[in-house]
């Protein structure tokens, strides 16, 4: 059996290569506990009776004035909404409550954002 010995120069080269590999190697993924998302706490009050619309299958994610009405919010009804949809086409522009293209996502569908007023909670 033959005995192998490494020269000091070879050992230095191996050490240099290993240090480069360790520095450039991607670090192992670490598990970080992300904080739990806070539930939606944004409350809005309907300023008048307003139709709740849900986009049809061929309209995309944002309601339009052609979208079917699936219900109504009566004046003074308080709903939770943390998401706003922005309509990009001409059919998503509404004239109710002053007009606009922003639609608030509420339980059951979408309503024109200008028909809702923010409820302040203390």
N, CA, C and O atoms as a MOPAC input file, in Angstrom:
PM7 MOZYME 1SCF
protein

 N      0.83700 1    -1.14200 1     0.00000 1
 C      0.00000 1     0.00000 1     0.00000 1
 C      0.89800 1     1.22400 1     0.00000 1
 O      1.89700 1     1.29400 1     0.71600 1
 N      0.51400 1     2.17300 1    -0.81500 1
 C      1.33900 1     3.34800 1    -0.97900 1
 C      0.83400 1     4.47400 1    -0.09700 1
 O     -0.37200 1     4.71600 1    -0.03600 1
 N      1.70800 1     5.14600 1     0.56500 1
 C      1.35700 1     6.26100 1     1.43500 1
 C      1.37000 1     7.54700 1     0.61200 1
 O      2.29800 1     7.80100 1    -0.15600 1
 N      0.33400 1     8.34100 1     0.78500 1
 C      0.27200 1     9.60000 1     0.05200 1
 C      0.44100 1    10.75000 1     1.02300 1
 O     -0.16000 1    10.78200 1     2.09800 1
 N      1.24200 1    11.65500 1     0.63100 1
 C      1.42200 1    12.86800 1     1.42200 1
 C      1.19900 1    14.05000 1     0.49400 1
 O      1.50400 1    13.98700 1    -0.69600 1
 N      0.68300 1    15.08500 1     1.03100 1
 C      0.44300 1    16.27900 1     0.21800 1
 C      1.50800 1    17.32200 1     0.52800 1
 O      1.95700 1    17.47800 1     1.66300 1
 N      1.87700 1    18.00300 1    -0.49400 1
 C      2.86500 1    19.05300 1    -0.29500 1
 C      2.17900 1    20.28700 1     0.29700 1
 O      0.96700 1    20.43300 1     0.14400 1
 N      2.89000 1    21.14700 1     0.94400 1
 C      2.30000 1    22.35900 1     1.49700 1
 C      1.67700 1    23.23100 1     0.41300 1
 O      0.66800 1    23.89600 1     0.65000 1
 N      2.27000 1    23.22900 1    -0.76700 1
 C      1.72100 1    24.04800 1    -1.85400 1
 C      0.37200 1    23.49600 1    -2.31300 1
 O     -0.55900 1    24.26700 1    -2.54300 1
 N      0.25500 1    22.20400 1    -2.44500 1
 C     -1.00900 1    21.58600 1    -2.84900 1
 C     -2.07800 1    21.81800 1    -1.79400 1
 O     -3.23700 1    22.06700 1    -2.12800 1
 N     -1.70800 1    21.74000 1    -0.55400 1
 C     -2.66500 1    21.98500 1     0.52100 1
 C     -3.16400 1    23.42700 1     0.49100 1
 O     -4.34000 1    23.68000 1     0.75400 1
 N     -2.28000 1    24.37500 1     0.17300 1
 C     -2.67400 1    25.78000 1     0.08500 1
 C     -3.63700 1    26.00400 1    -1.06900 1
 O     -4.59800 1    26.76300 1    -0.93800 1
 N     -3.38300 1    25.34100 1    -2.21600 1
 C     -4.26400 1    25.47900 1    -3.37000 1
 C     -5.64700 1    24.90700 1    -3.05800 1
 O     -6.66100 1    25.51700 1    -3.39500 1
 N     -5.68900 1    23.74900 1    -2.42300 1
 C     -6.97000 1    23.13000 1    -2.05700 1
 C     -7.73200 1    24.03500 1    -1.08700 1
 O     -8.94200 1    24.21000 1    -1.22800 1
 N     -7.05400 1    24.59500 1    -0.13100 1
 C     -7.69400 1    25.48600 1     0.83400 1
 C     -8.23900 1    26.73300 1     0.14700 1
 O     -9.33100 1    27.19100 1     0.48100 1
 N     -7.49400 1    27.28700 1    -0.80800 1
 C     -7.95100 1    28.47500 1    -1.53000 1
 C     -9.19100 1    28.16700 1    -2.36800 1
 O    -10.13500 1    28.95700 1    -2.40500 1
 N     -9.18200 1    27.02400 1    -3.03400 1
 C    -10.33700 1    26.63600 1    -3.85200 1
 C    -11.56200 1    26.42000 1    -2.97500 1
 O    -12.65800 1    26.85700 1    -3.32600 1
 N    -11.39000 1    25.75600 1    -1.84700 1
 C    -12.52100 1    25.52800 1    -0.94900 1
 C    -13.06700 1    26.83800 1    -0.39700 1
 O    -14.28200 1    26.98700 1    -0.26600 1
 N    -12.20600 1    27.78100 1    -0.07500 1
 C    -12.69700 1    29.05200 1     0.46700 1
 C    -13.47400 1    29.81800 1    -0.59400 1
 O    -14.47400 1    30.45800 1    -0.27100 1
 N    -13.03800 1    29.76900 1    -1.86700 1
 C    -13.77200 1    30.42700 1    -2.94900 1
 C    -15.11700 1    29.75800 1    -3.14300 1
 O    -16.12800 1    30.43900 1    -3.31600 1
 N    -15.14300 1    28.43600 1    -3.11700 1
 C    -16.40100 1    27.71500 1    -3.28500 1
 C    -17.36900 1    28.00700 1    -2.14700 1
 O    -18.57100 1    28.13500 1    -2.38300 1
 N    -16.88500 1    28.11200 1    -0.95000 1
 C    -17.76200 1    28.38700 1     0.18200 1
 C    -18.31700 1    29.79600 1     0.12900 1
 O    -19.45600 1    30.02100 1     0.54000 1
 N    -17.54200 1    30.75100 1    -0.36700 1
 C    -18.00300 1    32.13000 1    -0.44500 1
 C    -19.02400 1    32.29900 1    -1.56000 1
 O    -20.01700 1    33.00300 1    -1.38300 1
 N    -18.79600 1    31.66000 1    -2.71600 1
 C    -19.68100 1    31.84700 1    -3.86300 1
 C    -20.85700 1    30.87900 1    -3.88500 1
 O    -21.78700 1    31.06800 1    -4.67000 1
 N    -20.83900 1    29.87200 1    -3.06400 1
 C    -21.93900 1    28.90500 1    -3.06000 1
 C    -23.18400 1    29.56900 1    -2.48300 1
 O    -23.09800 1    30.35400 1    -1.53900 1
 N    -24.33800 1    29.24900 1    -3.05600 1
 C    -25.56500 1    29.82200 1    -2.49800 1
 C    -25.78700 1    29.30300 1    -1.08900 1
 O    -25.56200 1    28.13100 1    -0.78600 1
 N    -26.22700 1    30.20100 1    -0.25700 1
 C    -26.45300 1    29.79500 1     1.13200 1
 C    -27.67600 1    28.89300 1     1.22200 1
 O    -28.60300 1    28.98500 1     0.41800 1
 N    -27.65200 1    28.05100 1     2.18900 1
 C    -28.76700 1    27.13900 1     2.38700 1
 C    -29.98600 1    27.94300 1     2.83900 1
 O    -29.85400 1    28.87700 1     3.63000 1
 N    -31.16200 1    27.58700 1     2.34400 1
 C    -32.35100 1    28.32500 1     2.76100 1
 C    -32.59800 1    28.14600 1     4.25900 1
 O    -32.47700 1    27.05300 1     4.81300 1
 N    -32.94000 1    29.23200 1     4.86700 1
 C    -33.23300 1    29.17300 1     6.29300 1
 C    -34.71400 1    29.41100 1     6.49300 1
 O    -35.33300 1    30.20000 1     5.77800 1
 N    -35.25500 1    28.74900 1     7.43400 1
 C    -36.67100 1    28.90600 1     7.73200 1
 C    -36.84500 1    30.12200 1     8.64100 1
 O    -36.34300 1    30.16300 1     9.76400 1
 N    -37.56700 1    31.10100 1     8.12200 1
 C    -37.84300 1    32.30300 1     8.89800 1
 C    -39.34300 1    32.36000 1     9.10700 1
 O    -40.12200 1    32.26700 1     8.15900 1
 N    -39.72500 1    32.51000 1    10.32700 1
 C    -41.15100 1    32.57800 1    10.63100 1
 C    -41.66000 1    33.97700 1    10.28500 1
 O    -41.29000 1    34.95900 1    10.92800 1
 N    -42.51100 1    34.05400 1     9.26400 1
 C    -43.09200 1    35.33400 1     8.86700 1
 C    -44.25100 1    35.65900 1     9.80000 1
 O    -44.97900 1    34.76100 1    10.22400 1
 N    -44.42400 1    36.93000 1    10.12100 1
 C    -45.54700 1    37.28600 1    10.98000 1
 C    -46.86600 1    37.01800 1    10.25500 1
 O    -46.96600 1    37.17800 1     9.03900 1
 N    -47.84300 1    36.62100 1    11.00000 1
 C    -49.14500 1    36.32800 1    10.41900 1
 C    -49.76000 1    37.61900 1     9.88800 1
 O    -49.64200 1    38.67600 1    10.50800 1
 N    -50.41400 1    37.51900 1     8.73800 1
 C    -51.04300 1    38.68800 1     8.14900 1
 C    -52.22000 1    39.13000 1     9.01600 1
 O    -53.01700 1    38.31200 1     9.47600 1
 N    -52.30700 1    40.41400 1     9.22300 1
 C    -53.41000 1    40.95600 1    10.01700 1
 C    -54.69300 1    40.85700 1     9.20300 1
 O    -54.67500 1    41.06900 1     7.99000 1
 N    -55.79100 1    40.54200 1     9.85000 1
 C    -57.05300 1    40.46800 1     9.11600 1
 C    -57.47900 1    41.85000 1     8.64100 1
 O    -57.05100 1    42.86500 1     9.19100 1
 N    -58.29900 1    41.88100 1     7.64700 1
 C    -58.77800 1    43.13800 1     7.08300 1
 C    -59.60400 1    43.88500 1     8.12300 1
 O    -60.57900 1    43.35000 1     8.65000 1
 N    -59.21600 1    45.10000 1     8.41100 1
 C    -59.92800 1    45.88500 1     9.41700 1
 C    -60.47900 1    47.18000 1     8.85100 1
 O    -61.00000 1    48.00200 1     9.60500 1
 N    -60.37900 1    47.38300 1     7.55700 1
 C    -60.83600 1    48.61200 1     6.91700 1
 C    -62.34600 1    48.53500 1     6.69700 1
 O    -62.83800 1    47.65500 1     5.99000 1
 N    -63.07800 1    49.47700 1     7.31900 1
 C    -64.54000 1    49.47900 1     7.21100 1
 C    -64.99500 1    50.66300 1     6.37600 1
 O    -64.44100 1    51.75900 1     6.45400 1
 N    -66.02300 1    50.40800 1     5.57300 1
 C    -66.56100 1    51.41200 1     4.67100 1
 C    -68.08000 1    51.44100 1     4.79800 1
 O    -68.71400 1    50.40900 1     5.01600 1
 N    -68.65800 1    52.63700 1     4.65800 1
 C    -70.10400 1    52.82100 1     4.77300 1
 C    -70.65400 1    53.27800 1     3.42800 1
 O    -70.08100 1    54.16000 1     2.78800 1
 N    -71.76800 1    52.67900 1     2.99800 1
 C    -72.40400 1    53.05200 1     1.73300 1
 C    -73.07300 1    54.41300 1     1.89600 1
 O    -73.84000 1    54.62600 1     2.83500 1
 N    -72.77800 1    55.33600 1     0.97500 1
 C    -73.34700 1    56.68300 1     1.05700 1
 C    -74.75400 1    56.74200 1     0.48600 1
 O    -75.51400 1    57.65700 1     0.80500 1
 N    -75.10600 1    55.78500 1    -0.34600 1
 C    -76.45700 1    55.66900 1    -0.88400 1
 C    -76.67000 1    54.22500 1    -1.29900 1
 O    -75.74300 1    53.42100 1    -1.20900 1
 N    -77.86100 1    53.87700 1    -1.74800 1
 C    -78.10700 1    52.51500 1    -2.21000 1
 C    -77.28400 1    52.29200 1    -3.46800 1
 O    -77.36200 1    53.06400 1    -4.42400 1
 N    -76.49600 1    51.22900 1    -3.45400 1
 C    -75.57700 1    50.98200 1    -4.56000 1
 C    -75.60100 1    49.50600 1    -4.93900 1
 O    -75.73600 1    48.62600 1    -4.08900 1
 N    -75.46800 1    49.26300 1    -6.24000 1
 C    -75.48300 1    47.89900 1    -6.76400 1
 C    -74.13800 1    47.23000 1    -6.54000 1
 O    -73.08600 1    47.84100 1    -6.72700 1
 N    -74.18600 1    45.96000 1    -6.13600 1
 C    -72.99200 1    45.13200 1    -6.02900 1
 C    -72.91900 1    44.31600 1    -7.31500 1
 O    -73.85300 1    43.59100 1    -7.65800 1
 N    -71.80600 1    44.44400 1    -8.01500 1
 C    -71.64600 1    43.75200 1    -9.29900 1
 C    -70.53400 1    42.71800 1    -9.22500 1
 O    -69.56500 1    42.88100 1    -8.48300 1
 N    -70.68500 1    41.66600 1    -9.99300 1
 C    -69.65000 1    40.63900 1   -10.10800 1
 C    -69.30200 1    40.50400 1   -11.58800 1
 O    -70.19900 1    40.35700 1   -12.41800 1
 N    -68.01500 1    40.55300 1   -11.93100 1
 C    -67.64100 1    40.47000 1   -13.35500 1
 C    -68.11000 1    39.16400 1   -13.98600 1
 O    -68.06800 1    38.09900 1   -13.36900 1
 N    -68.55300 1    39.27800 1   -15.22300 1
 C    -68.93900 1    38.08800 1   -15.98500 1
 C    -67.68900 1    37.30100 1   -16.36500 1
 O    -66.57500 1    37.80800 1   -16.22800 1
 N    -67.85600 1    36.09500 1   -16.83200 1
 C    -66.73700 1    35.21200 1   -17.13300 1
 C    -65.81300 1    35.78300 1   -18.19700 1
 O    -64.63200 1    35.43900 1   -18.23200 1
 N    -66.32900 1    36.65000 1   -19.06800 1
 C    -65.50900 1    37.17600 1   -20.16700 1
 C    -65.07300 1    38.62800 1   -19.96000 1
 O    -64.60100 1    39.26400 1   -20.90300 1
 N    -65.22100 1    39.16600 1   -18.74000 1
 C    -64.90700 1    40.57000 1   -18.50200 1
 C    -63.56100 1    40.80500 1   -17.82200 1
 O    -63.07900 1    41.93800 1   -17.81100 1
 N    -62.96400 1    39.81100 1   -17.27600 1
 C    -61.72200 1    40.02400 1   -16.54900 1
 C    -61.99300 1    40.16500 1   -15.05000 1
 O    -63.10900 1    39.90100 1   -14.60100 1
 N    -61.00300 1    40.57200 1   -14.28200 1
 C    -61.15200 1    40.58400 1   -12.82800 1
 C    -61.89700 1    41.78700 1   -12.25600 1
 O    -62.33500 1    41.74100 1   -11.10600 1
 N    -62.05100 1    42.86600 1   -13.03100 1
 C    -62.68000 1    44.08400 1   -12.51800 1
 C    -64.06900 1    44.23000 1   -13.11900 1
 O    -64.27700 1    43.98000 1   -14.30600 1
 N    -65.02700 1    44.64100 1   -12.27300 1
 C    -66.39800 1    44.82800 1   -12.72600 1
 C    -66.48000 1    45.99000 1   -13.70700 1
 O    -65.63100 1    46.88200 1   -13.71700 1
 N    -67.51300 1    45.95900 1   -14.52400 1
 C    -67.79300 1    47.04700 1   -15.45500 1
 C    -69.24200 1    47.46100 1   -15.28300 1
 O    -69.97600 1    46.86600 1   -14.49400 1
 N    -69.65400 1    48.48200 1   -16.02100 1
 C    -71.04900 1    48.89200 1   -15.94700 1
 C    -71.96400 1    47.85200 1   -16.59400 1
 O    -73.17600 1    47.88200 1   -16.38100 1
 N    -71.40300 1    46.94100 1   -17.37600 1
 C    -72.17400 1    45.85000 1   -17.98100 1
 C    -72.26000 1    44.61900 1   -17.07800 1
 O    -73.05200 1    43.71700 1   -17.34900 1
 N    -71.46900 1    44.56600 1   -16.02300 1
 C    -71.42800 1    43.39100 1   -15.15300 1
 C    -72.78400 1    43.15300 1   -14.50600 1
 O    -73.50000 1    44.10400 1   -14.19300 1
 N    -73.14000 1    41.88700 1   -14.30200 1
 C    -74.42900 1    41.58700 1   -13.68700 1
 C    -74.48000 1    42.04400 1   -12.23100 1
 O    -73.50200 1    41.93700 1   -11.49100 1
 N    -75.64200 1    42.55300 1   -11.84300 1
 C    -75.87000 1    42.97700 1   -10.46200 1
 C    -76.22800 1    41.74600 1    -9.64900 1
 O    -77.14300 1    41.00600 1   -10.00900 1
 N    -75.50700 1    41.52100 1    -8.54500 1
 C    -75.75600 1    40.34400 1    -7.71100 1
 C    -76.36600 1    40.72600 1    -6.36100 1
 O    -76.68500 1    39.85400 1    -5.55400 1
 N    -76.52400 1    41.99200 1    -6.12500 1
 C    -77.11700 1    42.44800 1    -4.86700 1
 C    -77.00300 1    43.95300 1    -4.74600 1
 O    -76.55700 1    44.63700 1    -5.66700 1
 N    -77.41600 1    44.46000 1    -3.59000 1
 C    -77.33700 1    45.89700 1    -3.32600 1
 C    -76.85100 1    46.13800 1    -1.90700 1
 O    -77.08500 1    45.32700 1    -1.01100 1
 N    -76.17400 1    47.25500 1    -1.71400 1
 C    -75.84700 1    47.73500 1    -0.37200 1
 C    -76.81600 1    48.86800 1    -0.07900 1
 O    -76.93100 1    49.81200 1    -0.86200 1
 N    -77.50000 1    48.77800 1     1.02900 1
 C    -78.40900 1    49.87100 1     1.36500 1
 C    -77.61100 1    51.03100 1     1.96200 1
 O    -76.47800 1    50.84800 1     2.40800 1
 N    -78.19600 1    52.20000 1     1.96900 1
 C    -77.52300 1    53.38300 1     2.50700 1
 C    -77.20600 1    53.15800 1     3.98900 1
 O    -78.07700 1    52.75200 1     4.75900 1
 N    -75.97000 1    53.42100 1     4.37800 1
 C    -75.54100 1    53.25800 1     5.76400 1
 C    -74.97700 1    51.88900 1     6.09800 1
 O    -74.46200 1    51.69300 1     7.19900 1
 N    -75.06000 1    50.93800 1     5.17800 1
 C    -74.52400 1    49.59000 1     5.41900 1
 C    -73.00500 1    49.66400 1     5.52900 1
 O    -72.35200 1    50.30000 1     4.70200 1
 N    -72.44100 1    49.01600 1     6.54800 1
 C    -70.99700 1    49.00200 1     6.75600 1
 C    -70.44600 1    47.66200 1     6.28700 1
 O    -70.93400 1    46.60300 1     6.68100 1
 N    -69.42000 1    47.72400 1     5.43900 1
 C    -68.77800 1    46.52300 1     4.89600 1
 C    -67.26900 1    46.64300 1     5.08200 1
 O    -66.73600 1    47.73900 1     5.25500 1
 N    -66.60000 1    45.51000 1     5.04300 1
 C    -65.13000 1    45.48800 1     5.09200 1
 C    -64.59800 1    45.40200 1     3.66500 1
 O    -65.09700 1    44.64200 1     2.83500 1
 N    -63.56400 1    46.21100 1     3.40900 1
 C    -62.93100 1    46.18800 1     2.09900 1
 C    -61.49800 1    46.67000 1     2.24000 1
 O    -61.25400 1    47.77700 1     2.71800 1
 N    -60.55500 1    45.84000 1     1.82700 1
 C    -59.13700 1    46.20400 1     1.88000 1
 C    -58.49500 1    46.23900 1     0.50900 1
 O    -57.29900 1    46.50700 1     0.39100 1
 N    -59.27900 1    45.96900 1    -0.53900 1
 C    -58.71600 1    45.88700 1    -1.88100 1
 C    -59.50800 1    46.79400 1    -2.82100 1
 O    -60.73600 1    46.85900 1    -2.76300 1
 N    -58.77000 1    47.49500 1    -3.69400 1
 C    -59.37700 1    48.34000 1    -4.71600 1
 C    -58.95900 1    47.80900 1    -6.07500 1
 O    -57.78800 1    47.50400 1    -6.29900 1
 N    -59.91900 1    47.70300 1    -6.97600 1
 C    -59.62500 1    47.31300 1    -8.35400 1
 C    -59.68100 1    48.54100 1    -9.23900 1
 O    -60.57500 1    49.37400 1    -9.08700 1
 N    -58.74500 1    48.66400 1   -10.15500 1
 C    -58.69900 1    49.79800 1   -11.07000 1
 C    -59.11900 1    49.32700 1   -12.44500 1
 O    -58.46200 1    48.47800 1   -13.04700 1
 N    -60.21500 1    49.87800 1   -12.94000 1
 C    -60.68700 1    49.52600 1   -14.26700 1
 C    -59.87800 1    50.24400 1   -15.32700 1
 O    -59.66200 1    51.45200 1   -15.23000 1
 N    -59.43000 1    49.51900 1   -16.33400 1
 C    -58.57300 1    50.10000 1   -17.36700 1
 C    -59.30600 1    50.39400 1   -18.68000 1
 O    -58.78700 1    51.13400 1   -19.51600 1
 N    -60.48300 1    49.83500 1   -18.87300 1
 C    -61.18700 1    50.08500 1   -20.12900 1
 C    -62.32100 1    51.07900 1   -19.92200 1
 O    -62.64100 1    51.43300 1   -18.78700 1
 N    -62.93200 1    51.53200 1   -21.01700 1
 C    -63.97000 1    52.55500 1   -20.92100 1
 C    -65.24500 1    52.03600 1   -20.26400 1
 O    -65.99800 1    52.82000 1   -19.68700 1
 N    -65.49900 1    50.73300 1   -20.34000 1
 C    -66.71100 1    50.17800 1   -19.75100 1
 C    -66.62600 1    50.09000 1   -18.23000 1
 O    -67.64900 1    49.95900 1   -17.55900 1
 N    -65.41300 1    50.16100 1   -17.68300 1
 C    -65.30000 1    50.08600 1   -16.22700 1
 C    -65.52100 1    51.44300 1   -15.56700 1
 O    -65.56000 1    51.52900 1   -14.34000 1
 N    -65.66300 1    52.49800 1   -16.35500 1
 C    -65.91400 1    53.82900 1   -15.80000 1
 C    -67.40500 1    53.95600 1   -15.47400 1
 O    -68.26000 1    53.70500 1   -16.32300 1
 N    -67.69700 1    54.34300 1   -14.25500 1
 C    -69.08300 1    54.45900 1   -13.80500 1
 C    -69.41200 1    55.92600 1   -13.54100 1
 O    -68.51800 1    56.76100 1   -13.40000 1
 N    -70.69700 1    56.22000 1   -13.47900 1
 C    -71.12400 1    57.59800 1   -13.22400 1
 C    -71.79700 1    57.76200 1   -11.86600 1
 O    -72.08300 1    58.88700 1   -11.45500 1
 N    -72.05200 1    56.66800 1   -11.16600 1
 C    -72.68000 1    56.74500 1    -9.85500 1
 C    -71.76500 1    57.46800 1    -8.86900 1
 O    -70.54500 1    57.31100 1    -8.92800 1
 N    -72.33400 1    58.24300 1    -7.98200 1
 C    -71.62100 1    58.88500 1    -6.86800 1
 C    -70.45500 1    59.75500 1    -7.33600 1
 O    -69.44200 1    59.84700 1    -6.64300 1
 N    -70.58000 1    60.38000 1    -8.47700 1
 C    -69.52300 1    61.25900 1    -8.93400 1
 C    -68.60900 1    60.66300 1    -9.98800 1
 O    -67.78700 1    61.38000 1   -10.55800 1
 N    -68.72600 1    59.38700 1   -10.26100 1
 C    -67.94700 1    58.76500 1   -11.31900 1
 C    -66.56700 1    58.31600 1   -10.88900 1
 O    -66.09200 1    58.64100 1    -9.80100 1
 N    -65.94100 1    57.56700 1   -11.76800 1
 C    -64.59700 1    57.06700 1   -11.51600 1
 C    -64.38000 1    55.70100 1   -12.12600 1
 O    -65.25200 1    55.15100 1   -12.79800 1
 N    -63.18000 1    55.15600 1   -11.87300 1
 C    -62.83600 1    53.82100 1   -12.36400 1
 C    -62.37600 1    52.89500 1   -11.25000 1
 O    -61.96700 1    51.76600 1   -11.52200 1
 N    -62.43300 1    53.33900 1   -10.01700 1
 C    -62.01200 1    52.50500 1    -8.89400 1
 C    -63.19800 1    51.72000 1    -8.36000 1
 O    -64.26600 1    52.27500 1    -8.10200 1
 N    -62.99200 1    50.42200 1    -8.19700 1
 C    -64.03100 1    49.53200 1    -7.67900 1
 C    -63.52000 1    48.91900 1    -6.38600 1
 O    -62.42700 1    48.35200 1    -6.36200 1
 N    -64.29100 1    49.02200 1    -5.31200 1
 C    -63.93700 1    48.40200 1    -4.03200 1
 C    -64.43300 1    46.97400 1    -4.04800 1
 O    -65.56900 1    46.70100 1    -4.43500 1
 N    -63.56700 1    46.05900 1    -3.62200 1
 C    -63.92500 1    44.65000 1    -3.52700 1
 C    -64.57500 1    44.44600 1    -2.15900 1
 O    -63.93500 1    44.64800 1    -1.12700 1
 N    -65.82300 1    44.05300 1    -2.15500 1
 C    -66.58200 1    43.83200 1    -0.92200 1
 C    -67.08900 1    42.39600 1    -0.93200 1
 O    -67.05200 1    41.74000 1    -1.97200 1
 N    -67.56200 1    41.89900 1     0.20400 1
 C    -68.12900 1    40.54700 1     0.20000 1
 C    -69.28200 1    40.43600 1    -0.79700 1
 O    -70.25800 1    41.18100 1    -0.71600 1
 N    -69.16100 1    39.51000 1    -1.72700 1
 C    -70.20200 1    39.28300 1    -2.71600 1
 C    -69.91900 1    39.87400 1    -4.07600 1
 O    -70.52700 1    39.44900 1    -5.05800 1
 N    -69.01800 1    40.84000 1    -4.17400 1
 C    -68.75300 1    41.44700 1    -5.47400 1
 C    -67.94600 1    42.72500 1    -5.36900 1
 O    -67.05900 1    42.85700 1    -4.52700 1
 N    -68.27700 1    43.67000 1    -6.25100 1
 C    -67.55100 1    44.93500 1    -6.31100 1
 C    -68.53900 1    46.08500 1    -6.41100 1
 O    -69.59200 1    45.96400 1    -7.03600 1
 N    -68.18200 1    47.21300 1    -5.78100 1
 C    -69.01800 1    48.41500 1    -5.84100 1
 C    -68.13000 1    49.60100 1    -6.22500 1
 O    -66.92300 1    49.57300 1    -5.98300 1
 N    -68.72300 1    50.64500 1    -6.82200 1
 C    -67.93500 1    51.83400 1    -7.12800 1
 C    -67.33600 1    52.42700 1    -5.84600 1
 O    -68.03800 1    52.59900 1    -4.84900 1
 N    -66.05400 1    52.73200 1    -5.88100 1
 C    -65.36400 1    53.20800 1    -4.68200 1
 C    -65.89200 1    54.54800 1    -4.20900 1
 O    -65.88900 1    54.81500 1    -3.00800 1
 N    -66.34500 1    55.39800 1    -5.11700 1
 C    -66.82800 1    56.71300 1    -4.70000 1
 C    -68.18400 1    56.64300 1    -3.99100 1
 O    -68.63700 1    57.64000 1    -3.42900 1
 N    -68.82800 1    55.48500 1    -4.01300 1
 C    -70.09800 1    55.31500 1    -3.30000 1
 C    -69.90000 1    54.84300 1    -1.86700 1
 O    -70.87300 1    54.62300 1    -1.14600 1
 N    -68.65200 1    54.68700 1    -1.45300 1
 C    -68.34200 1    54.25500 1    -0.08600 1
 C    -67.53700 1    55.33000 1     0.61100 1
 O    -66.70900 1    56.00500 1     0.00100 1
 N    -67.79600 1    55.47700 1     1.90500 1
 C    -67.05600 1    56.44300 1     2.72600 1
 C    -66.38200 1    55.69300 1     3.84900 1
 O    -66.99500 1    54.83000 1     4.47800 1
 N    -65.13100 1    56.01100 1     4.10900 1
 C    -64.34200 1    55.31900 1     5.13600 1
 C    -64.92200 1    55.57400 1     6.51800 1
 O    -65.24400 1    56.70900 1     6.86700 1
 N    -65.05300 1    54.51100 1     7.30100 1
 C    -65.53500 1    54.61500 1     8.67000 1
 C    -64.31300 1    54.63000 1     9.57600 1
 O    -63.52300 1    53.68600 1     9.56900 1
 N    -64.15400 1    55.67800 1    10.34200 1
 C    -63.01100 1    55.79000 1    11.26100 1
 C    -63.30900 1    55.00000 1    12.52700 1
 O    -64.36800 1    55.14500 1    13.13800 1
 N    -62.34300 1    54.15700 1    12.90800 1
 C    -62.47200 1    53.39100 1    14.14200 1
 C    -61.40700 1    53.87200 1    15.11300 1
 O    -60.26400 1    54.10700 1    14.72200 1
 N    -61.77100 1    54.01400 1    16.34700 1
 C    -60.81800 1    54.49000 1    17.35500 1
 C    -60.32400 1    53.35300 1    18.20000 1
 O    -59.51300 1    53.56100 1    19.10300 1

